Amino acid sequence: MLLYHDLRAPNPRRVRIFLAEKGVAYDTIEVSIAAQAHQTPEFRRKNPISLLPVLELADGKILRESMAICRYIEELHPEPNLYGKDAWERAVIEQWNRHAELELLYPIAQVFRNTNKFWIGRIRQSAEFGEIMRELSGQRFEWFDNELANRQYIGGDRFSVADITALCAIDFGKVSDIRIDAAKHPHLAAWHKRVSERPSAKA
Ligand SMILES: N[C@@H](CCC(=O)N[C@@H](CS)C(=O)NCC(=O)O)C(=O)O
């Protein structure tokens, strides 16, 4: 299995952490977004919309979308379970993984894309939209902090893919100066410490 990734990007990190939790071996090819290596005709044959990560199997089959890749890995390697063990747990983890994607990762990524000079000349930016997304991120930190007052992990009482998405989202906030303030968000800060201490967080 070959993972095309960028070490600084949050979506490839979701897949690397997932694979580390599963203990699955894989090879990697670094496709640097900064160097525009994801925009080459060769990489576009792997992903026509030039996004990472991409997983390539030994027989040449290609999977895009980090959650499609993680679900495939979960089917092949069911333990440790990261997507839920029964109908209810699967639904709750799906719900929280979507919340982490849409309410944390999306606004945090949009702050970066719309306010950071990295993207000047690469995409159209709207500084105002970036600031609206920064405000939304702050509100969502508040919400996740309240939720975590009553449980250890995002999707319940055990670590799941929802924690992986939330961790990658929040860590990616640093580049835009979006950080957990432990005084304001003590439960979120405690959760962040808990999940960051897992060996997989280094992936
Ligand atoms: N929904 C996709 C999102 C992929 C995505 O946005 N990847 C970013 C890196 S985190 C990327 O490749 N960006 C390059 C660009 O926008 O040019 C997934 O989960 O795989």
CSV table of C-alpha atoms and ligand atoms in Angstrom, one decimal:
chain,number,residue,atom,x,y,z
A,1,MET,CA,0.0,0.0,0.0
A,2,LEU,CA,1.3,3.4,-1.0
A,3,LEU,CA,0.1,6.6,0.6
A,4,TYR,CA,0.7,9.9,-1.3
A,5,HIS,CA,0.8,12.6,1.4
A,6,ASP,CA,2.1,15.9,2.6
A,7,LEU,CA,3.6,15.9,6.1
A,8,ARG,CA,2.1,19.3,7.0
A,9,ALA,CA,-1.4,18.8,5.7
A,10,PRO,CA,-4.2,17.7,8.1
A,11,ASN,CA,-6.1,15.3,5.9
A,12,PRO,CA,-3.1,13.0,5.1
A,13,ARG,CA,-2.3,13.1,8.8
A,14,ARG,CA,-5.8,11.7,9.6
A,15,VAL,CA,-4.9,8.7,7.5
A,16,ARG,CA,-1.4,8.3,9.0
A,17,ILE,CA,-2.8,8.4,12.5
A,18,PHE,CA,-5.5,5.9,11.6
A,19,LEU,CA,-2.9,3.5,10.1
A,20,ALA,CA,-0.6,4.0,13.1
A,21,GLU,CA,-3.5,3.1,15.5
A,22,LYS,CA,-4.1,0.0,13.4
A,23,GLY,CA,-0.5,-0.9,13.3
A,24,VAL,CA,-0.6,-1.3,9.5
A,25,ALA,CA,2.6,-1.0,7.5
A,26,TYR,CA,2.6,1.1,4.3
A,27,ASP,CA,4.9,3.0,2.0
A,28,THR,CA,4.7,6.8,1.4
A,29,ILE,CA,5.4,9.2,-1.3
A,30,GLU,CA,5.7,12.8,-0.3
A,31,VAL,CA,3.8,15.1,-2.6
A,32,SER,CA,4.7,18.7,-1.5
A,33,ILE,CA,1.7,21.1,-1.7
A,34,ALA,CA,4.2,24.0,-1.2
A,35,ALA,CA,6.2,22.8,-4.2
A,36,GLN,CA,3.0,22.3,-6.2
A,37,ALA,CA,3.9,18.7,-6.7
A,38,HIS,CA,0.2,17.9,-6.4
A,39,GLN,CA,-0.5,19.9,-9.5
A,40,THR,CA,1.5,17.9,-12.0
A,41,PRO,CA,-0.2,15.9,-14.8
A,42,GLU,CA,1.3,12.8,-13.2
A,43,PHE,CA,-0.3,13.3,-9.8
A,44,ARG,CA,-3.6,14.5,-11.5
A,45,ARG,CA,-3.8,11.0,-13.0
A,46,LYS,CA,-4.1,9.8,-9.4
A,47,ASN,CA,-6.4,12.6,-8.3
A,48,PRO,CA,-7.9,14.8,-11.0
A,49,ILE,CA,-8.7,17.5,-8.4
A,50,SER,CA,-5.1,17.5,-7.0
A,51,LEU,CA,-5.9,16.8,-3.4
A,52,LEU,CA,-4.1,14.7,-0.8
A,53,PRO,CA,-4.2,12.0,0.5
A,54,VAL,CA,-4.3,9.3,-2.1
A,55,LEU,CA,-3.9,5.6,-1.4
A,56,GLU,CA,-2.6,3.3,-4.2
A,57,LEU,CA,-2.9,-0.5,-3.8
A,58,ALA,CA,-0.4,-3.0,-5.1
A,59,ASP,CA,-2.7,-3.8,-8.1
A,60,GLY,CA,-2.8,-0.1,-9.0
A,61,LYS,CA,-6.3,0.7,-7.6
A,62,ILE,CA,-6.7,4.2,-6.3
A,63,LEU,CA,-8.7,5.6,-3.3
A,64,ARG,CA,-9.1,9.2,-2.6
A,65,GLU,CA,-10.8,10.9,0.4
A,66,SER,CA,-9.3,10.3,3.8
A,67,MET,CA,-12.4,8.8,5.2
A,68,ALA,CA,-12.9,6.4,2.3
A,69,ILE,CA,-9.3,5.3,2.9
A,70,CYS,CA,-9.8,4.9,6.6
A,71,ARG,CA,-13.1,2.9,6.2
A,72,TYR,CA,-11.3,0.6,3.8
A,73,ILE,CA,-8.5,0.0,6.4
A,74,GLU,CA,-11.1,-0.6,9.1
A,75,GLU,CA,-12.7,-3.3,7.0
A,76,LEU,CA,-9.4,-5.0,6.4
A,77,HIS,CA,-8.1,-4.6,10.0
A,78,PRO,CA,-11.2,-4.4,12.3
A,79,GLU,CA,-9.1,-4.2,15.5
A,80,PRO,CA,-8.7,-1.8,17.3
A,81,ASN,CA,-12.2,-0.7,16.3
A,82,LEU,CA,-12.3,3.0,15.4
A,83,TYR,CA,-15.7,3.4,13.7
A,84,GLY,CA,-18.0,1.8,16.2
A,85,LYS,CA,-19.0,-1.7,17.1
A,86,ASP,CA,-22.8,-1.7,16.9
A,87,ALA,CA,-25.4,0.3,15.1
A,88,TRP,CA,-25.7,2.9,17.8
A,89,GLU,CA,-22.0,3.4,18.3
A,90,ARG,CA,-21.4,3.5,14.6
A,91,ALA,CA,-24.0,6.2,14.2
A,92,VAL,CA,-22.7,8.3,17.1
A,93,ILE,CA,-19.1,8.1,15.9
A,94,GLU,CA,-20.2,9.0,12.4
A,95,GLN,CA,-22.1,12.0,13.8
A,96,TRP,CA,-19.1,13.2,15.8
A,97,ASN,CA,-16.7,12.6,13.0
A,98,ARG,CA,-18.9,14.7,10.7
A,99,HIS,CA,-19.1,17.4,13.4
A,100,ALA,CA,-15.3,17.4,13.7
A,101,GLU,CA,-14.9,17.6,9.9
A,102,LEU,CA,-17.6,20.2,9.2
A,103,GLU,CA,-17.5,22.3,12.3
A,104,LEU,CA,-13.7,22.2,13.1
A,105,LEU,CA,-11.6,21.1,10.2
A,106,TYR,CA,-13.6,23.0,7.5
A,107,PRO,CA,-13.6,26.4,9.2
A,108,ILE,CA,-10.0,26.1,10.4
A,109,ALA,CA,-8.8,25.1,6.9
A,110,GLN,CA,-10.8,28.0,5.5
A,111,VAL,CA,-9.1,30.5,7.8
A,112,PHE,CA,-5.7,29.2,6.5
A,113,ARG,CA,-6.8,29.3,2.9
A,114,ASN,CA,-8.4,32.7,3.0
A,115,THR,CA,-5.9,34.6,5.2
A,116,ASN,CA,-2.5,33.1,4.8
A,117,LYS,CA,-0.1,34.4,2.2
A,118,PHE,CA,0.9,30.8,1.3
A,119,TRP,CA,-2.2,30.8,-1.0
A,120,ILE,CA,-1.6,34.2,-2.7
A,121,GLY,CA,-1.5,33.6,-6.4
A,122,ARG,CA,-2.7,30.0,-6.0
A,123,ILE,CA,-6.4,30.5,-5.1
A,124,ARG,CA,-8.8,33.4,-4.8
A,125,GLN,CA,-9.0,34.5,-1.2
A,126,SER,CA,-11.5,36.4,0.9
A,127,ALA,CA,-10.0,37.8,4.1
A,128,GLU,CA,-13.5,38.6,5.4
A,129,PHE,CA,-14.7,35.0,4.9
A,130,GLY,CA,-11.5,33.9,6.6
A,131,GLU,CA,-12.3,36.0,9.6
A,132,ILE,CA,-15.9,34.8,9.7
A,133,MET,CA,-14.5,31.2,9.8
A,134,ARG,CA,-12.1,32.2,12.6
A,135,GLU,CA,-15.0,33.4,14.6
A,136,LEU,CA,-16.9,30.2,13.9
A,137,SER,CA,-13.9,28.1,15.0
A,138,GLY,CA,-13.9,29.9,18.4
A,139,GLN,CA,-17.6,29.1,18.8
A,140,ARG,CA,-17.1,25.5,18.0
A,141,PHE,CA,-14.2,25.2,20.4
A,142,GLU,CA,-16.7,26.4,23.1
A,143,TRP,CA,-19.2,23.7,22.0
A,144,PHE,CA,-16.6,20.9,22.0
A,145,ASP,CA,-15.4,22.0,25.4
A,146,ASN,CA,-18.9,21.8,26.8
A,147,GLU,CA,-19.3,18.3,25.3
A,148,LEU,CA,-16.1,17.1,26.7
A,149,ALA,CA,-17.1,18.0,30.2
A,150,ASN,CA,-18.9,14.7,30.4
A,151,ARG,CA,-16.8,12.3,28.5
A,152,GLN,CA,-13.2,11.4,27.7
A,153,TYR,CA,-13.4,11.2,23.9
A,154,ILE,CA,-15.2,13.0,21.2
A,155,GLY,CA,-17.4,10.1,20.1
A,156,GLY,CA,-18.0,8.5,23.5
A,157,ASP,CA,-15.9,6.8,26.2
A,158,ARG,CA,-13.2,5.5,23.9
A,159,PHE,CA,-10.9,6.8,21.2
A,160,SER,CA,-12.3,6.8,17.7
A,161,VAL,CA,-11.9,8.2,14.2
A,162,ALA,CA,-13.7,11.3,15.5
A,163,ASP,CA,-10.8,12.1,17.8
A,164,ILE,CA,-8.4,11.7,14.9
A,165,THR,CA,-10.3,14.2,12.8
A,166,ALA,CA,-10.7,16.7,15.7
A,167,LEU,CA,-7.0,16.4,16.7
A,168,CYS,CA,-5.8,17.0,13.1
A,169,ALA,CA,-8.2,20.0,12.7
A,170,ILE,CA,-7.2,21.7,16.0
A,171,ASP,CA,-3.4,21.1,15.5
A,172,PHE,CA,-3.7,22.6,12.0
A,173,GLY,CA,-5.2,25.7,13.6
A,174,LYS,CA,-1.7,26.7,14.9
A,175,VAL,CA,-0.6,28.0,11.5
A,176,SER,CA,-3.5,30.5,11.7
A,177,ASP,CA,-2.9,31.2,15.4
A,178,ILE,CA,-6.0,29.3,16.4
A,179,ARG,CA,-5.2,27.5,19.7
A,180,ILE,CA,-7.0,26.0,22.6
A,181,ASP,CA,-6.9,28.4,25.6
A,182,ALA,CA,-6.8,26.0,28.6
A,183,ALA,CA,-8.3,28.7,30.9
A,184,LYS,CA,-11.3,29.1,28.6
A,185,HIS,CA,-11.6,25.5,27.4
A,186,PRO,CA,-10.2,23.2,30.1
A,187,HIS,CA,-12.1,20.1,29.0
A,188,LEU,CA,-10.9,20.5,25.4
A,189,ALA,CA,-7.4,21.1,26.6
A,190,ALA,CA,-7.5,18.0,28.7
A,191,TRP,CA,-8.8,15.9,25.8
A,192,HIS,CA,-6.1,17.4,23.5
A,193,LYS,CA,-3.4,16.4,25.9
A,194,ARG,CA,-4.9,12.9,26.3
A,195,VAL,CA,-5.0,12.2,22.5
A,196,SER,CA,-1.7,14.0,21.8
A,197,GLU,CA,0.0,11.6,24.2
A,198,ARG,CA,-1.0,8.5,22.1
A,199,PRO,CA,2.0,7.3,20.0
A,200,SER,CA,-0.1,7.6,16.9
A,201,ALA,CA,-0.3,11.4,17.2
A,202,LYS,CA,3.3,11.6,16.0
A,203,ALA,CA,2.3,10.1,12.7
B,1,LIG,N1,-12.1,15.7,1.7
B,1,LIG,C1,-10.7,15.5,1.3
B,1,LIG,C2,-10.0,16.8,1.5
B,1,LIG,C3,-8.6,16.7,0.9
B,1,LIG,C4,-7.9,18.0,1.0
B,1,LIG,O1,-8.5,19.1,1.1
B,1,LIG,N2,-6.5,17.9,1.1
B,1,LIG,C5,-5.7,19.1,1.2
B,1,LIG,C6,-4.6,18.8,2.2
B,1,LIG,S1,-5.2,18.7,3.8
B,1,LIG,C7,-5.0,19.4,-0.2
B,1,LIG,O2,-4.5,18.4,-0.8
B,1,LIG,N3,-4.9,20.6,-0.6
B,1,LIG,C8,-4.2,21.0,-1.7
B,1,LIG,C9,-4.8,22.2,-2.4
B,1,LIG,O3,-5.9,22.7,-2.0
B,1,LIG,O4,-4.2,22.7,-3.4
B,1,LIG,C10,-10.1,14.3,2.2
B,1,LIG,O5,-10.6,14.1,3.3
B,1,LIG,O6,-9.3,13.6,1.7
